[in-house]
C-alpha cells in the first residue's frame, strides 16, 4: 500500500472512477458518498480486483459526518495524505431571483463547505507528514458564468479561489492543492448518453470534439496530479472540456 486517499462522492460517476484508479495506483481508498450502498458497491469492486478500499456513508456538508469519516479512515489505515473533494450537486436550472435559501445552502454546503471541512481537518496532519495532495473537482462553470446556474457557478468559483489560497499557504509544507475544471461528462450530473436532450445537443455542438467526456478521462487527470510526477503543480485550475471554453463559438460552423 502506497498512500491513503479519501475520495468524496465516490459512489458513482467521476468519484467512482477516481477511487478505482487510485486503488490501481496502489493507494488505500476511503470511498465516501451520501448513498452508502453505492459507495459499498465501488469499494467491493476495488477489493475484488485486489485493491484496498472501504465505504462510508457521509454527507460532506455536515461537520460531524466529515470528522467521523476522517477518524474512521485514520483508525483503519493512518493519515490520509491524498484528498479528492469530488462530491457535488448541480441543482435545478433557476434564474437568480428564483433561487430560495434552501437551494443555495444545499449547493453551497455540498460543493464548498465540504471542501473547507475536509481541508481544515487534514492540512495540519499533512503538514506533520510533510506531504499532501488535494484535488478540488470544480468545473468550467468555476471559470465562466452560465445562465440559470448561478449558485452552482458561485460554488465552483469559490472552490477555485480556495484552491489557490491553500496552494499559496501550504506549499512550503510539501502540500499541493489544485482544481480541475471538467466541461460535460457522461455521468448522472453531467449527461447520460441515453437521455440526450436538445440542451445537450447544443452542448455537443459547441464542443470542438463533438462529444462529452467519459468519467475515466477526468479521473486520469486527477491520477496524474496526485501521482509521482505531480509535485510541482500547485494552485492550478486544469480545464478538461474538449475545448468548449477555448472558443467563442459564433464562427465555428461558417466553413462547414
Ligand atoms: N458531470 C459533469 O458534466 C461535470 C462537469 C463539471 C464538473 N463536475 C463535477 O464533478 C463532480 C462529480 O460529479 P459527477 O458528474 O460524477 O456527478 P454524479 O452525480 O454522478 O456523482 C456525484 C456523487 O456525489 C454524491 N453526493 C452528492 N451530494 C453529496 C453529499 N452531500 N455528501 C456526499 N456525497 C454526495 C452523489 O451521491 C454522487 O454519488 C461534482 O463536483 C461536479 O460538480 C461534473
mmCIF file of C-alpha atoms and ligand atoms in Angstrom:
data_model
loop_
_atom_site.group_PDB
_atom_site.id
_atom_site.type_symbol
_atom_site.label_atom_id
_atom_site.label_comp_id
_atom_site.label_asym_id
_atom_site.label_seq_id
_atom_site.Cartn_x
_atom_site.Cartn_y
_atom_site.Cartn_z
ATOM 1 C CA UNK A 1 0.000 0.000 0.000
ATOM 2 C CA UNK A 2 1.492 3.316 -1.028
ATOM 3 C CA UNK A 3 -0.725 6.096 0.374
ATOM 4 C CA UNK A 4 -4.135 6.631 1.885
ATOM 5 C CA UNK A 5 -6.687 8.573 -0.141
ATOM 6 C CA UNK A 6 -10.126 9.963 0.567
ATOM 7 C CA UNK A 7 -12.420 10.407 -2.425
ATOM 8 C CA UNK A 8 -15.781 12.087 -1.787
ATOM 9 C CA UNK A 9 -18.874 11.482 -3.888
ATOM 10 C CA UNK A 10 -17.259 8.221 -4.952
ATOM 11 C CA UNK A 11 -20.419 6.129 -5.177
ATOM 12 C CA UNK A 12 -20.724 6.797 -8.896
ATOM 13 C CA UNK A 13 -19.532 8.996 -11.770
ATOM 14 C CA UNK A 14 -16.180 10.778 -11.677
ATOM 15 C CA UNK A 15 -15.636 9.920 -7.997
ATOM 16 C CA UNK A 16 -16.136 6.188 -8.540
ATOM 17 C CA UNK A 17 -13.681 6.127 -11.467
ATOM 18 C CA UNK A 18 -11.181 8.147 -9.425
ATOM 19 C CA UNK A 19 -11.428 5.783 -6.449
ATOM 20 C CA UNK A 20 -10.850 2.775 -8.732
ATOM 21 C CA UNK A 21 -7.923 4.425 -10.496
ATOM 22 C CA UNK A 22 -6.193 5.453 -7.252
ATOM 23 C CA UNK A 23 -6.637 1.912 -5.910
ATOM 24 C CA UNK A 24 -4.931 0.607 -9.054
ATOM 25 C CA UNK A 25 -2.078 3.009 -8.274
ATOM 26 C CA UNK A 26 -1.647 1.121 -5.011
ATOM 27 C CA UNK A 27 -3.450 3.568 -2.748
ATOM 28 C CA UNK A 28 -5.855 2.550 0.001
ATOM 29 C CA UNK A 29 -9.068 4.417 -0.755
ATOM 30 C CA UNK A 30 -11.852 5.615 1.548
ATOM 31 C CA UNK A 31 -14.898 5.658 -0.720
ATOM 32 C CA UNK A 32 -17.300 8.247 0.698
ATOM 33 C CA UNK A 33 -20.771 9.031 -0.543
ATOM 34 C CA UNK A 34 -24.147 10.220 0.695
ATOM 35 C CA UNK A 35 -25.505 6.940 -0.675
ATOM 36 C CA UNK A 36 -23.616 4.341 1.319
ATOM 37 C CA UNK A 37 -24.931 1.435 -0.781
ATOM 38 C CA UNK A 38 -23.315 2.919 -3.907
ATOM 39 C CA UNK A 39 -20.073 3.519 -2.044
ATOM 40 C CA UNK A 40 -20.133 -0.098 -0.845
ATOM 41 C CA UNK A 41 -20.520 -1.358 -4.378
ATOM 42 C CA UNK A 42 -17.489 0.644 -5.548
ATOM 43 C CA UNK A 43 -15.390 -0.461 -2.543
ATOM 44 C CA UNK A 44 -16.319 -4.122 -3.158
ATOM 45 C CA UNK A 45 -15.338 -3.826 -6.797
ATOM 46 C CA UNK A 46 -11.956 -2.385 -5.795
ATOM 47 C CA UNK A 47 -11.379 -5.186 -3.288
ATOM 48 C CA UNK A 48 -12.493 -7.818 -5.773
ATOM 49 C CA UNK A 49 -9.813 -6.509 -8.126
ATOM 50 C CA UNK A 50 -7.184 -6.837 -5.384
ATOM 51 C CA UNK A 51 -7.144 -3.234 -4.136
ATOM 52 C CA UNK A 52 -7.805 -1.788 -0.705
ATOM 53 C CA UNK A 53 -10.954 0.198 -0.019
ATOM 54 C CA UNK A 54 -13.708 0.756 2.466
ATOM 55 C CA UNK A 55 -17.032 2.523 2.101
ATOM 56 C CA UNK A 56 -18.580 5.078 4.391
ATOM 57 C CA UNK A 57 -21.907 6.889 4.136
ATOM 58 C CA UNK A 58 -21.288 10.566 4.729
ATOM 59 C CA UNK A 59 -22.915 13.906 3.986
ATOM 60 C CA UNK A 60 -19.902 16.016 3.077
ATOM 61 C CA UNK A 61 -21.669 19.233 4.017
ATOM 62 C CA UNK A 62 -22.013 18.151 7.664
ATOM 63 C CA UNK A 63 -19.097 18.631 10.054
ATOM 64 C CA UNK A 64 -19.890 15.597 12.243
ATOM 65 C CA UNK A 65 -20.053 13.300 9.191
ATOM 66 C CA UNK A 66 -16.778 14.637 7.813
ATOM 67 C CA UNK A 67 -14.980 14.305 11.160
ATOM 68 C CA UNK A 68 -16.290 10.765 11.566
ATOM 69 C CA UNK A 69 -15.221 9.764 8.045
ATOM 70 C CA UNK A 70 -11.703 11.088 8.626
ATOM 71 C CA UNK A 71 -11.453 9.480 12.089
ATOM 72 C CA UNK A 72 -12.532 6.072 10.760
ATOM 73 C CA UNK A 73 -10.016 6.286 7.912
ATOM 74 C CA UNK A 74 -7.246 7.212 10.373
ATOM 75 C CA UNK A 75 -8.130 4.368 12.744
ATOM 76 C CA UNK A 76 -8.172 1.877 9.888
ATOM 77 C CA UNK A 77 -5.065 2.855 7.956
ATOM 78 C CA UNK A 78 -3.479 6.114 9.208
ATOM 79 C CA UNK A 79 -3.476 9.699 7.965
ATOM 80 C CA UNK A 80 -4.965 10.273 4.533
ATOM 81 C CA UNK A 81 -2.431 12.339 2.591
ATOM 82 C CA UNK A 82 -4.492 12.445 -0.594
ATOM 83 C CA UNK A 83 -7.840 14.197 -0.631
ATOM 84 C CA UNK A 84 -10.120 14.397 -3.658
ATOM 85 C CA UNK A 85 -13.015 16.762 -2.973
ATOM 86 C CA UNK A 86 -15.292 15.495 -5.717
ATOM 87 C CA UNK A 87 -18.820 15.300 -4.231
ATOM 88 C CA UNK A 88 -21.022 17.909 -5.823
ATOM 89 C CA UNK A 89 -24.538 18.803 -6.826
ATOM 90 C CA UNK A 90 -25.752 20.914 -9.720
ATOM 91 C CA UNK A 91 -29.241 21.793 -8.551
ATOM 92 C CA UNK A 92 -32.138 22.743 -10.823
ATOM 93 C CA UNK A 93 -31.940 25.395 -13.549
ATOM 94 C CA UNK A 94 -33.225 28.553 -11.863
ATOM 95 C CA UNK A 95 -32.959 32.248 -12.640
ATOM 96 C CA UNK A 96 -31.182 34.182 -9.854
ATOM 97 C CA UNK A 97 -34.440 35.519 -8.375
ATOM 98 C CA UNK A 98 -35.953 32.012 -8.299
ATOM 99 C CA UNK A 99 -33.276 30.507 -6.030
ATOM 100 C CA UNK A 100 -34.517 30.041 -2.457
ATOM 101 C CA UNK A 101 -32.411 29.850 0.701
ATOM 102 C CA UNK A 102 -32.719 26.078 0.894
ATOM 103 C CA UNK A 103 -31.375 25.540 -2.624
ATOM 104 C CA UNK A 104 -28.485 27.992 -2.038
ATOM 105 C CA UNK A 105 -27.497 26.296 1.230
ATOM 106 C CA UNK A 106 -27.742 22.772 -0.205
ATOM 107 C CA UNK A 107 -25.464 23.572 -3.153
ATOM 108 C CA UNK A 108 -23.008 25.721 -1.182
ATOM 109 C CA UNK A 109 -22.775 23.213 1.687
ATOM 110 C CA UNK A 110 -22.226 20.252 -0.637
ATOM 111 C CA UNK A 111 -19.844 21.940 -3.062
ATOM 112 C CA UNK A 112 -17.957 24.447 -0.901
ATOM 113 C CA UNK A 113 -18.410 23.942 2.839
ATOM 114 C CA UNK A 114 -17.412 20.310 2.328
ATOM 115 C CA UNK A 115 -14.061 21.365 0.885
ATOM 116 C CA UNK A 116 -13.465 23.651 3.865
ATOM 117 C CA UNK A 117 -14.408 20.905 6.369
ATOM 118 C CA UNK A 118 -12.134 18.229 4.903
ATOM 119 C CA UNK A 119 -9.250 20.573 4.152
ATOM 120 C CA UNK A 120 -9.225 22.315 7.527
ATOM 121 C CA UNK A 121 -9.125 18.976 9.314
ATOM 122 C CA UNK A 122 -6.444 17.348 7.158
ATOM 123 C CA UNK A 123 -3.994 20.195 6.473
ATOM 124 C CA UNK A 124 -2.267 20.148 9.906
ATOM 125 C CA UNK A 125 -1.899 16.358 9.631
ATOM 126 C CA UNK A 126 -0.486 16.616 6.104
ATOM 127 C CA UNK A 127 1.908 19.298 7.393
ATOM 128 C CA UNK A 128 3.112 16.922 10.075
ATOM 129 C CA UNK A 129 3.716 14.278 7.401
ATOM 130 C CA UNK A 130 5.447 16.841 5.145
ATOM 131 C CA UNK A 131 3.264 15.737 2.247
ATOM 132 C CA UNK A 132 -0.251 16.244 0.914
ATOM 133 C CA UNK A 133 -2.160 16.305 -2.353
ATOM 134 C CA UNK A 134 -5.558 17.988 -2.530
ATOM 135 C CA UNK A 135 -7.681 17.996 -5.668
ATOM 136 C CA UNK A 136 -10.872 20.025 -5.845
ATOM 137 C CA UNK A 137 -13.218 18.975 -8.624
ATOM 138 C CA UNK A 138 -14.577 22.315 -9.838
ATOM 139 C CA UNK A 139 -15.972 22.902 -13.350
ATOM 140 C CA UNK A 140 -15.639 25.183 -16.361
ATOM 141 C CA UNK A 141 -18.505 26.893 -14.538
ATOM 142 C CA UNK A 142 -15.884 27.843 -11.965
ATOM 143 C CA UNK A 143 -14.232 29.897 -14.712
ATOM 144 C CA UNK A 144 -17.219 31.174 -16.696
ATOM 145 C CA UNK A 145 -20.730 32.292 -15.894
ATOM 146 C CA UNK A 146 -23.704 30.215 -17.002
ATOM 147 C CA UNK A 147 -27.315 31.375 -17.139
ATOM 148 C CA UNK A 148 -29.781 29.665 -14.787
ATOM 149 C CA UNK A 149 -26.978 28.051 -12.745
ATOM 150 C CA UNK A 150 -25.905 30.965 -10.523
ATOM 151 C CA UNK A 151 -25.488 29.010 -7.282
ATOM 152 C CA UNK A 152 -23.515 26.217 -8.936
ATOM 153 C CA UNK A 153 -21.367 28.811 -10.743
ATOM 154 C CA UNK A 154 -20.762 30.703 -7.482
ATOM 155 C CA UNK A 155 -19.856 27.467 -5.683
ATOM 156 C CA UNK A 156 -17.348 26.374 -8.338
ATOM 157 C CA UNK A 157 -15.726 29.848 -8.499
ATOM 158 C CA UNK A 158 -15.400 29.659 -4.697
ATOM 159 C CA UNK A 159 -13.657 26.283 -4.924
ATOM 160 C CA UNK A 160 -11.071 27.709 -7.310
ATOM 161 C CA UNK A 161 -10.317 30.736 -5.111
ATOM 162 C CA UNK A 162 -9.990 28.454 -2.102
ATOM 163 C CA UNK A 163 -7.671 26.141 -4.068
ATOM 164 C CA UNK A 164 -5.292 28.989 -4.938
ATOM 165 C CA UNK A 165 -5.134 30.179 -1.352
ATOM 166 C CA UNK A 166 -4.429 26.713 0.060
ATOM 167 C CA UNK A 167 -1.665 26.376 -2.545
ATOM 168 C CA UNK A 168 -0.131 29.692 -1.503
ATOM 169 C CA UNK A 169 -0.303 28.995 2.245
ATOM 170 C CA UNK A 170 0.681 25.326 2.428
ATOM 171 C CA UNK A 171 3.046 24.673 -0.490
ATOM 172 C CA UNK A 172 6.044 25.171 1.791
ATOM 173 C CA UNK A 173 4.999 22.099 3.780
ATOM 174 C CA UNK A 174 5.048 19.757 0.787
ATOM 175 C CA UNK A 175 1.319 20.097 0.245
ATOM 176 C CA UNK A 176 -0.139 20.937 -3.161
ATOM 177 C CA UNK A 177 -3.699 21.908 -3.951
ATOM 178 C CA UNK A 178 -5.163 22.038 -7.450
ATOM 179 C CA UNK A 179 -8.557 22.323 -9.071
ATOM 180 C CA UNK A 180 -9.792 20.568 -12.157
ATOM 181 C CA UNK A 181 -12.469 22.067 -14.362
ATOM 182 C CA UNK A 182 -14.386 19.498 -16.408
ATOM 183 C CA UNK A 183 -16.789 20.555 -19.131
ATOM 184 C CA UNK A 184 -19.530 17.986 -19.662
ATOM 185 C CA UNK A 185 -19.073 14.426 -18.508
ATOM 186 C CA UNK A 186 -21.100 11.282 -19.127
ATOM 187 C CA UNK A 187 -22.492 10.966 -15.588
ATOM 188 C CA UNK A 188 -25.817 11.378 -13.876
ATOM 189 C CA UNK A 189 -24.950 15.002 -13.048
ATOM 190 C CA UNK A 190 -23.483 15.740 -16.476
ATOM 191 C CA UNK A 191 -25.133 13.976 -19.366
ATOM 192 C CA UNK A 192 -26.045 10.347 -19.779
ATOM 193 C CA UNK A 193 -25.719 9.443 -23.433
ATOM 194 C CA UNK A 194 -29.062 7.658 -23.292
ATOM 195 C CA UNK A 195 -31.037 10.782 -22.441
ATOM 196 C CA UNK A 196 -29.542 13.382 -24.671
ATOM 197 C CA UNK A 197 -31.945 16.282 -24.883
ATOM 198 C CA UNK A 198 -31.840 19.349 -27.124
ATOM 199 C CA UNK A 199 -29.895 21.042 -24.354
ATOM 200 C CA UNK A 200 -27.091 18.509 -24.557
ATOM 201 C CA UNK A 201 -27.146 18.509 -28.331
ATOM 202 C CA UNK A 202 -26.345 22.225 -28.061
ATOM 203 C CA UNK A 203 -23.556 21.394 -25.587
ATOM 204 C CA UNK A 204 -22.057 18.950 -28.068
ATOM 205 C CA UNK A 205 -22.442 21.374 -30.965
ATOM 206 C CA UNK A 206 -20.320 23.883 -29.050
ATOM 207 C CA UNK A 207 -17.722 21.235 -28.237
ATOM 208 C CA UNK A 208 -14.862 21.067 -30.793
ATOM 209 C CA UNK A 209 -14.541 17.336 -30.157
ATOM 210 C CA UNK A 210 -18.323 16.778 -30.549
ATOM 211 C CA UNK A 211 -18.693 14.535 -27.547
ATOM 212 C CA UNK A 212 -18.809 14.655 -23.760
ATOM 213 C CA UNK A 213 -16.032 13.229 -21.595
ATOM 214 C CA UNK A 214 -16.031 9.774 -20.040
ATOM 215 C CA UNK A 215 -15.547 9.823 -16.230
ATOM 216 C CA UNK A 216 -12.288 7.862 -16.562
ATOM 217 C CA UNK A 217 -10.805 10.680 -18.677
ATOM 218 C CA UNK A 218 -11.367 13.048 -15.756
ATOM 219 C CA UNK A 219 -10.092 10.505 -13.207
ATOM 220 C CA UNK A 220 -6.897 10.115 -15.251
ATOM 221 C CA UNK A 221 -6.077 13.812 -14.818
ATOM 222 C CA UNK A 222 -6.650 13.515 -11.071
ATOM 223 C CA UNK A 223 -4.405 10.429 -11.058
ATOM 224 C CA UNK A 224 -1.611 12.440 -12.665
ATOM 225 C CA UNK A 225 -1.969 15.357 -10.253
ATOM 226 C CA UNK A 226 -1.722 13.123 -7.174
ATOM 227 C CA UNK A 227 0.890 10.857 -8.765
ATOM 228 C CA UNK A 228 4.632 10.633 -8.573
ATOM 229 C CA UNK A 229 5.339 13.457 -11.022
ATOM 230 C CA UNK A 230 2.622 15.893 -9.947
ATOM 231 C CA UNK A 231 4.557 17.628 -7.179
ATOM 232 C CA UNK A 232 5.401 20.874 -8.984
ATOM 233 C CA UNK A 233 1.804 21.560 -9.992
ATOM 234 C CA UNK A 234 0.274 23.780 -7.329
ATOM 235 C CA UNK A 235 -2.596 26.267 -7.316
ATOM 236 C CA UNK A 236 -3.536 25.405 -10.894
ATOM 237 C CA UNK A 237 -7.010 25.027 -12.376
ATOM 238 C CA UNK A 238 -6.958 22.497 -15.183
ATOM 239 C CA UNK A 239 -9.630 22.837 -17.830
ATOM 240 C CA UNK A 240 -10.660 19.474 -19.264
ATOM 241 C CA UNK A 241 -13.577 20.221 -21.542
ATOM 242 C CA UNK A 242 -12.748 19.093 -25.095
ATOM 243 C CA UNK A 243 -12.103 22.747 -25.985
ATOM 244 C CA UNK A 244 -15.560 24.133 -25.166
ATOM 245 C CA UNK A 245 -14.194 27.085 -23.210
ATOM 246 C CA UNK A 246 -11.383 27.728 -25.712
ATOM 247 C CA UNK A 247 -13.598 29.468 -28.237
ATOM 248 C CA UNK A 248 -16.434 31.959 -28.529
ATOM 249 C CA UNK A 249 -18.319 29.602 -30.791
ATOM 250 C CA UNK A 250 -20.002 32.113 -33.119
ATOM 251 C CA UNK A 251 -17.949 31.435 -36.263
ATOM 252 C CA UNK A 252 -17.169 27.747 -35.812
ATOM 253 C CA UNK A 253 -19.635 26.491 -38.436
ATOM 254 C CA UNK A 254 -19.035 29.100 -41.162
ATOM 255 C CA UNK A 255 -16.917 26.869 -43.368
ATOM 256 C CA UNK A 256 -18.948 23.684 -42.958
HETATM 257 N N1 LIG B 1 -20.644 15.583 -14.958
HETATM 258 C C1 LIG B 1 -20.281 16.756 -15.412
HETATM 259 O O1 LIG B 1 -20.596 17.141 -16.540
HETATM 260 C C2 LIG B 1 -19.439 17.643 -14.548
HETATM 261 C C3 LIG B 1 -18.861 18.769 -15.128
HETATM 262 C C4 LIG B 1 -18.070 19.609 -14.342
HETATM 263 C C5 LIG B 1 -17.868 19.313 -13.009
HETATM 264 N N2 LIG B 1 -18.448 18.214 -12.471
HETATM 265 C C6 LIG B 1 -18.214 17.985 -11.032
HETATM 266 O O2 LIG B 1 -17.729 16.669 -10.858
HETATM 267 C C7 LIG B 1 -18.083 16.212 -9.559
HETATM 268 C C8 LIG B 1 -18.648 14.807 -9.675
HETATM 269 O O3 LIG B 1 -19.819 14.857 -10.462
HETATM 270 P P1 LIG B 1 -20.375 13.654 -11.329
HETATM 271 O O4 LIG B 1 -20.592 14.174 -12.677
HETATM 272 O O5 LIG B 1 -19.572 12.431 -11.126
HETATM 273 O O6 LIG B 1 -21.814 13.543 -10.658
HETATM 274 P P2 LIG B 1 -22.667 12.326 -10.082
HETATM 275 O O7 LIG B 1 -23.973 12.939 -9.706
HETATM 276 O O8 LIG B 1 -22.640 11.152 -10.983
HETATM 277 O O9 LIG B 1 -21.850 11.936 -8.756
HETATM 278 C C9 LIG B 1 -21.817 12.804 -7.643
HETATM 279 C C10 LIG B 1 -21.738 11.956 -6.389
HETATM 280 O O10 LIG B 1 -21.703 12.858 -5.263
HETATM 281 C C11 LIG B 1 -22.550 12.326 -4.264
HETATM 282 N N3 LIG B 1 -23.041 13.377 -3.379
HETATM 283 C C12 LIG B 1 -23.943 14.359 -3.637
HETATM 284 N N4 LIG B 1 -24.180 15.074 -2.540
HETATM 285 C C13 LIG B 1 -23.392 14.556 -1.547
HETATM 286 C C14 LIG B 1 -23.201 14.849 -0.191
HETATM 287 N N5 LIG B 1 -23.864 15.869 0.418
HETATM 288 N N6 LIG B 1 -22.347 14.100 0.525
HETATM 289 C C15 LIG B 1 -21.680 13.055 -0.058
HETATM 290 N N7 LIG B 1 -21.824 12.719 -1.344
HETATM 291 C C16 LIG B 1 -22.676 13.458 -2.077
HETATM 292 C C17 LIG B 1 -23.704 11.681 -5.033
HETATM 293 O O11 LIG B 1 -24.407 10.742 -4.226
HETATM 294 C C18 LIG B 1 -22.973 11.055 -6.210
HETATM 295 O O12 LIG B 1 -22.575 9.735 -5.945
HETATM 296 C C19 LIG B 1 -19.056 17.248 -8.998
HETATM 297 O O13 LIG B 1 -18.381 18.084 -8.084
HETATM 298 C C20 LIG B 1 -19.483 18.026 -10.213
HETATM 299 O O14 LIG B 1 -19.862 19.345 -9.915
HETATM 300 C C21 LIG B 1 -19.222 17.366 -13.203
#
